[in-house]
Amino acid sequence: MGSRPPVLEMTGIRKVFPGVTALDDVDFRLLPGEVHALMGENGAGKSTLIKVLTGVYGTDGGEIRLGGAAVLFGSPLQAQQAGISTVYQEVNLCTNLSVAENIFIGREPRTLGRIRWAEMRRRAVELLARLDLTLDVSAPLSTYSLAIQQMVAIARAIDIDAKVLILDEPTSSLDASEVAQLFAVMRRLKDAGVAILFVSHFLDQVYEVADRMTVLRNGRLIGEYRTADLPQMQLVARMIGKDLEALEELESQPRSSARELERGPLIAKAVGLGRTGGIAPFDMEIHAGEVVGLAGLLGSGRTEMARLFFGADRADTGHLEIDGKPLVLRSPRTAMAHGIGFSSENRRTEGVVAELSVRENIILALQAARGWTRPIARRRQDELVDKYVKALNIRPADPDMPVRNLSGGNQQKVLLARWLITEPRLLIIDEPTRGIDVGAKAEIQRIVAELADGGTAVLFVSAELDEVLRLSHKIEVLRDRRLVEELDNTDDVDADRVMRTIAGGVAQ
Amino acid sequence: MSFVRHRLFWPAAILVALLASNIFFSSGFFSITVHDGHLYGSIIDILRRSAPLILVGIGMTLVIATGGIDLSVGSVMAISGALACLLIGDLDNQNSVTGVLLACAAGIALSLVLGIWNGALVASIGIQPIIATLILMVAGRGIAQLITDGQILNVTSAPYKVIGAGYTIALPVSVLIAAGMVAIAVVLTRRTALGLLIEAVGGSPTASRLAGIQARRLTIMVYVFSAICAGIAGLIYSSNVSSADSNAAGNLIELDAILAVVIGGTRLTGGRFSLAGTVLGAVLIETLNVTTVSIGIPVETTLLFKAIVVIVLCLVQSAAFRAKVLRRPSRVGASA
Ligand SMILES: Nc1ncnc2c1ncn2[C@@H]1O[C@H](COP(=O)(O)OP(=O)(O)OP(=O)(O)O)[C@@H](O)[C@H]1O
Ligand SMILES: [Mg+2]
């Protein structure tokens, strides 16, 4: 493998943002026909390296060679034309355009300038079929979930005839089966000689698919390794720059809570709650101190269910009871007044306000609940913000930094902190660990477990079944926008059991 | 050179340049003299002329920060001035201070109602701000004409004249009023959480809704505030000329106000806003108007001159443009 010349070679790359050195003398090589994982904690500089390479940012030093020739792209379009196809971490598609238009935007099949719509749609369908997806390609992209949107972005990228394919956290909101599809496609491309750069915080995925990896820490190159030569534990140690104690922390994650939980009082109860096109009517109870996990495939209605508990969408059948009293959730505001908090899976459009600072984003929900006439005193703000910047290891730890300048994982932490400081009685978290690195993930799981111990009810949605199993007392299994079973998370419940229920293979 | 990065650096630099260029044409430009305890001079004059634009501008700033726009400010100015003049004209004694104050209060109160109207169209009915306020922009001049019966209403009220043309504590009253309203706006937005919530709504309406912010109430508030500011500006304008002219009052001021907001670094898409920036922008625009006269730009080309200064300002304010001009031409594509 080492004998082939790299298709891409970056040397001595430097990128400085005001106050932050995002990349400092980083070297990176990508060989043809390999899957190369770029590893590092949140804020290590992975996305920045990709953006420097593809012309989103200029460099402050260093050289980029593509196929042996020095290049410097002025824009992502130039990079694409030179044979680098990229899916950025924050998927930026036009959600008001159709799926097919999004896939072919800028390279529509044309005759004499006119777009051949039928062909475009047909090719879009074929392409999505390669990822095992069947969508209505003329529907606006906004009608699909974030995970589907991510798949569409991937479909677009793999269709572009490229020497280099870059996927920045493509799997962050995908389920196991989509990931498997994606990996199959990646392997095919790799065999065809495409060089693939892959970023993920899921170590298992990295070990499954990557041939080599490059580790970054705090914007510096730590090293380049063959996956086979670097055991998982050593990789983690290199990423976080600490040895044993940090690893122990990972090991001592909260183990399953199958034990008979002393249930607190009933907090929320859904009675025939449902929404046409979102989730079929269901009944569910959430008690204080209980973590209820939602499991199901992509598009099974997990997010839709969670949103009804917050009034993010309005239910059109059934009702919700809070503390035993029926409650109509007209808006999130009503839910918040009853001590419910909700962190959306879509941090970019429904979560953080990009141009506001870390501090402002963190206090936003609490401030909204208090109303504009009762500003939170600056000293109190500092206390709250400092506490969670430390607890969640938000970096850079500068409360006045606009959130836009934070790495994806750090933005996610900010969003979570926003809801944690409101101290809700029922916390609904949809994909809270999306794009979060191993260390912070363990911390978030610990926080969720602690909240539950302290009497908070938690509704927990994650595409990662392991996480759901580890944290939940009770698992609600969804299939085809319907609640199909409620499992007590006892010792005999494992991933297999849940998967079988999801697939519909358990005869009860 | 971190001050260069300050977002108000470039407008401030252009303002200084404009002021400096005046000195070549009228040597006494920067001199401020004292007559009867009042300050006089070109600078004071610019401030006095800026007062209505500053007022309208700060209201516009908050509206734009929520992602909206208010095109009706000129009409609101005309209506408030018309009502005040009508009421003053009906007074037995036009020099009655109470009567004048009541007339002004009525003008402002009517503006407030008009603000509620705008806010309700935008926030409750969900009409796009540009359309919603266009309604009042067009209809408002008609309302003002109705009030004045299609005439230009002249008043001869000394107390009323004070608002637009009078002096107190050595400064023009209109400047003090504008300063007062700026102070109120700053306190209202920055001493409470109002500013943050407005910026959140403008920055991301969806995220704000899910954070529990009640955008509807905030939206109505900013349109009301904008209308009140415009109402006061209308009083200043009509007081200055001692008459109510439904067509001339606040004519095209919405465009200057939007320009002032943008020069001040608040983006039209909403989000972060800067009241200080808008004040700077308003003063800059008035300075530009004064400069075109004082350096003797022919009347036919005044607008062209203004346009050129505005374009230059927009270009130097754009980081992308500066980068393009300053950066050495970069190698692009596979050029080796
Ligand atoms: N536009 C920007 N302005 C200022 N700082 C930035 C900007 N973009 C990134 N940074 C900083 O550069 C560093 C690296 O960020 P980057 O997005 O590359 O991290 P990452 O490794 O992709 O992390 P994650 O796993 O969370 O996606 C971070 O400290 C981030 O705050
Ligand atoms: Mg990233």
Coordinates of N, CA and C in Angstrom, one line a residue, chain B residues 180-268:
Chain B
G180 N -32.5 61.3 23.8 CA -33.3 60.7 24.9 C -33.9 59.4 24.4
M181 N -34.4 59.3 23.2 CA -35.0 58.1 22.6 C -33.9 57.0 22.4
V182 N -32.7 57.5 22.0 CA -31.7 56.5 21.8 C -31.4 55.9 23.2
A183 N -31.3 56.7 24.2 CA -31.0 56.2 25.5 C -32.1 55.2 26.0
I184 N -33.3 55.6 25.7 CA -34.4 54.7 26.1 C -34.3 53.3 25.4
A185 N -34.0 53.4 24.1 CA -33.9 52.2 23.3 C -32.7 51.3 23.8
V186 N -31.6 52.0 24.1 CA -30.5 51.2 24.6 C -30.8 50.6 26.0
V187 N -31.4 51.3 26.9 CA -31.7 50.8 28.2 C -32.8 49.6 28.0
L188 N -33.7 49.9 27.2 CA -34.8 48.9 27.0 C -34.2 47.6 26.4
T189 N -33.3 47.7 25.5 CA -32.8 46.5 24.9 C -31.6 45.8 25.6
R190 N -30.8 46.7 26.2 CA -29.5 46.1 26.7 C -29.6 45.9 28.2
R191 N -30.4 46.7 28.9 CA -30.5 46.5 30.4 C -31.5 45.4 30.7
T192 N -32.4 45.1 29.8 CA -33.3 44.0 29.9 C -32.9 42.9 29.0
A193 N -33.6 41.8 28.9 CA -33.3 40.8 28.0 C -33.9 41.0 26.6
L194 N -34.5 42.1 26.4 CA -35.2 42.3 25.1 C -34.3 42.2 23.9
G195 N -33.1 42.8 24.0 CA -32.2 42.8 22.9 C -31.8 41.4 22.5
L196 N -31.5 40.6 23.5 CA -31.1 39.2 23.3 C -32.2 38.5 22.6
L197 N -33.4 38.6 23.1 CA -34.6 37.9 22.5 C -34.8 38.3 21.1
I198 N -34.7 39.6 20.8 CA -34.9 40.1 19.5 C -33.9 39.5 18.5
E199 N -32.6 39.5 19.0 CA -31.6 39.0 18.2 C -31.7 37.5 17.9
A200 N -32.3 36.8 18.9 CA -32.5 35.4 18.7 C -33.5 35.1 17.7
V201 N -34.6 35.9 17.8 CA -35.7 35.7 16.8 C -35.3 36.1 15.4
G202 N -34.5 37.1 15.3 CA -34.0 37.5 14.0 C -33.0 36.5 13.4
G203 N -32.2 36.0 14.3 CA -31.1 35.1 13.9 C -31.6 33.7 13.5
S204 N -32.6 33.2 14.2 CA -33.2 31.9 13.9 C -34.6 31.8 14.4
P205 N -35.6 32.1 13.7 CA -37.0 32.0 14.2 C -37.3 30.6 14.7
T206 N -36.9 29.6 14.0 CA -37.3 28.3 14.4 C -36.6 27.9 15.7
A207 N -35.4 28.1 15.8 CA -34.7 27.8 17.1 C -35.2 28.7 18.2
S208 N -35.6 29.9 18.0 CA -36.2 30.7 19.0 C -37.5 30.2 19.5
R209 N -38.3 29.7 18.6 CA -39.6 29.2 19.0 C -39.4 28.0 19.9
L210 N -38.4 27.1 19.5 CA -38.2 25.9 20.3 C -37.5 26.3 21.6
A211 N -36.9 27.5 21.7 CA -36.3 27.9 23.0 C -37.4 28.5 23.9
G212 N -38.6 28.6 23.4 CA -39.7 29.2 24.2 C -39.9 30.7 24.1
I213 N -39.3 31.3 23.1 CA -39.5 32.7 22.9 C -40.8 33.0 22.2
Q214 N -41.5 34.0 22.8 CA -42.8 34.3 22.1 C -42.6 35.4 21.1
A215 N -42.3 35.0 19.9 CA -41.9 36.0 18.9 C -43.0 37.0 18.6
R216 N -44.2 36.5 18.7 CA -45.3 37.4 18.3 C -45.4 38.7 19.1
R217 N -45.2 38.5 20.4 CA -45.3 39.7 21.3 C -44.1 40.6 21.0
L218 N -42.9 40.0 20.8 CA -41.8 40.8 20.5 C -41.9 41.6 19.2
T219 N -42.5 40.9 18.2 CA -42.6 41.5 16.9 C -43.5 42.7 17.0
I220 N -44.7 42.6 17.7 CA -45.6 43.7 17.8 C -44.9 44.9 18.6
M221 N -44.1 44.5 19.6 CA -43.4 45.6 20.3 C -42.5 46.4 19.4
V222 N -41.7 45.7 18.6 CA -40.8 46.5 17.8 C -41.5 47.4 16.8
Y223 N -42.6 46.9 16.2 CA -43.3 47.8 15.2 C -43.9 48.9 16.0
V224 N -44.4 48.7 17.2 CA -44.9 49.8 17.9 C -43.8 50.8 18.3
F225 N -42.7 50.3 18.7 CA -41.6 51.2 19.0 C -41.2 52.0 17.8
S226 N -41.1 51.3 16.6 CA -40.7 52.0 15.4 C -41.7 53.1 15.1
A227 N -43.0 52.8 15.2 CA -44.0 53.8 14.9 C -43.9 55.0 15.9
I228 N -43.7 54.7 17.1 CA -43.6 55.8 18.1 C -42.4 56.7 17.7
C229 N -41.3 56.1 17.4 CA -40.1 56.9 17.0 C -40.4 57.7 15.8
A230 N -41.1 57.1 14.8 CA -41.5 57.9 13.6 C -42.4 59.0 13.9
G231 N -43.4 58.7 14.8 CA -44.3 59.8 15.3 C -43.6 61.0 15.9
I232 N -42.6 60.7 16.7 CA -41.9 61.8 17.3 C -41.1 62.5 16.2
A233 N -40.5 61.8 15.3 CA -39.7 62.4 14.2 C -40.7 63.3 13.4
G234 N -41.9 62.8 13.2 CA -42.9 63.6 12.5 C -43.2 65.0 13.2
L235 N -43.3 64.9 14.5 CA -43.5 66.1 15.3 C -42.3 67.1 15.1
I236 N -41.1 66.6 15.2 CA -39.9 67.4 15.0 C -40.0 68.1 13.6
Y237 N -40.2 67.2 12.7 CA -40.2 67.7 11.3 C -41.3 68.9 11.1
S238 N -42.5 68.6 11.6 CA -43.6 69.6 11.3 C -43.4 70.8 12.2
S239 N -42.8 70.6 13.4 CA -42.6 71.7 14.3 C -41.5 72.7 13.6
N240 N -40.5 72.1 13.0 CA -39.4 72.8 12.4 C -39.9 73.8 11.3
V241 N -40.9 73.3 10.6 CA -41.5 74.2 9.5 C -42.8 74.8 9.9
S242 N -43.3 74.5 11.2 CA -44.5 75.1 11.7 C -45.7 74.8 10.8
S243 N -45.7 73.6 10.2 CA -46.8 73.3 9.4 C -46.9 71.8 9.2
A244 N -48.0 71.3 8.7 CA -48.1 69.8 8.4 C -48.3 69.7 6.9
D245 N -47.3 69.1 6.2 CA -47.4 68.9 4.8 C -47.4 67.4 4.6
S246 N -48.6 66.8 4.2 CA -48.8 65.4 4.2 C -47.9 64.7 3.1
N247 N -47.5 65.4 2.2 CA -46.6 64.8 1.1 C -45.1 64.9 1.4
A248 N -44.7 66.0 1.9 CA -43.3 66.2 2.1 C -42.8 65.6 3.4
A249 N -43.6 65.5 4.4 CA -43.1 65.0 5.7 C -42.6 63.6 5.6
G250 N -41.4 63.4 5.9 CA -40.8 62.0 5.9 C -40.8 61.4 4.6
N251 N -40.8 62.2 3.5 CA -40.8 61.6 2.2 C -39.5 60.8 1.9
L252 N -39.6 59.5 1.6 CA -38.4 58.7 1.3 C -37.5 58.4 2.5
I253 N -38.0 58.8 3.7 CA -37.1 58.7 4.9 C -36.8 57.2 5.2
E254 N -37.8 56.3 4.8 CA -37.6 54.9 5.0 C -36.3 54.4 4.4
L255 N -36.0 54.9 3.2 CA -34.8 54.4 2.5 C -33.6 54.9 3.2
D256 N -33.6 56.2 3.6 CA -32.4 56.6 4.4 C -32.3 55.9 5.7
A257 N -33.4 55.6 6.3 CA -33.3 54.9 7.6 C -32.8 53.5 7.4
I258 N -33.2 52.8 6.4 CA -32.7 51.5 6.1 C -31.2 51.5 5.8
L259 N -30.8 52.5 5.1 CA -29.4 52.7 4.8 C -28.6 53.0 6.1
A260 N -29.2 53.8 6.9 CA -28.4 54.1 8.2 C -28.3 52.8 9.0
V261 N -29.3 52.0 9.0 CA -29.2 50.7 9.7 C -28.1 49.8 9.2
V262 N -28.1 49.7 7.9 CA -27.1 48.8 7.2 C -25.7 49.4 7.4
I263 N -25.6 50.7 7.2 CA -24.2 51.3 7.4 C -23.8 51.0 8.8
G264 N -24.7 51.0 9.8 CA -24.4 50.8 11.2 C -24.1 49.3 11.5
G265 N -24.1 48.5 10.5 CA -23.6 47.1 10.7 C -24.7 46.1 11.1
T266 N -26.0 46.5 11.0 CA -27.1 45.5 11.3 C -27.5 44.9 10.0
R267 N -27.5 43.6 9.9 CA -27.8 43.0 8.6 C -29.3 43.0 8.4
L268 N -29.7 43.1 7.1 CA -31.1 43.2 6.7 C -31.8 41.8 7.0

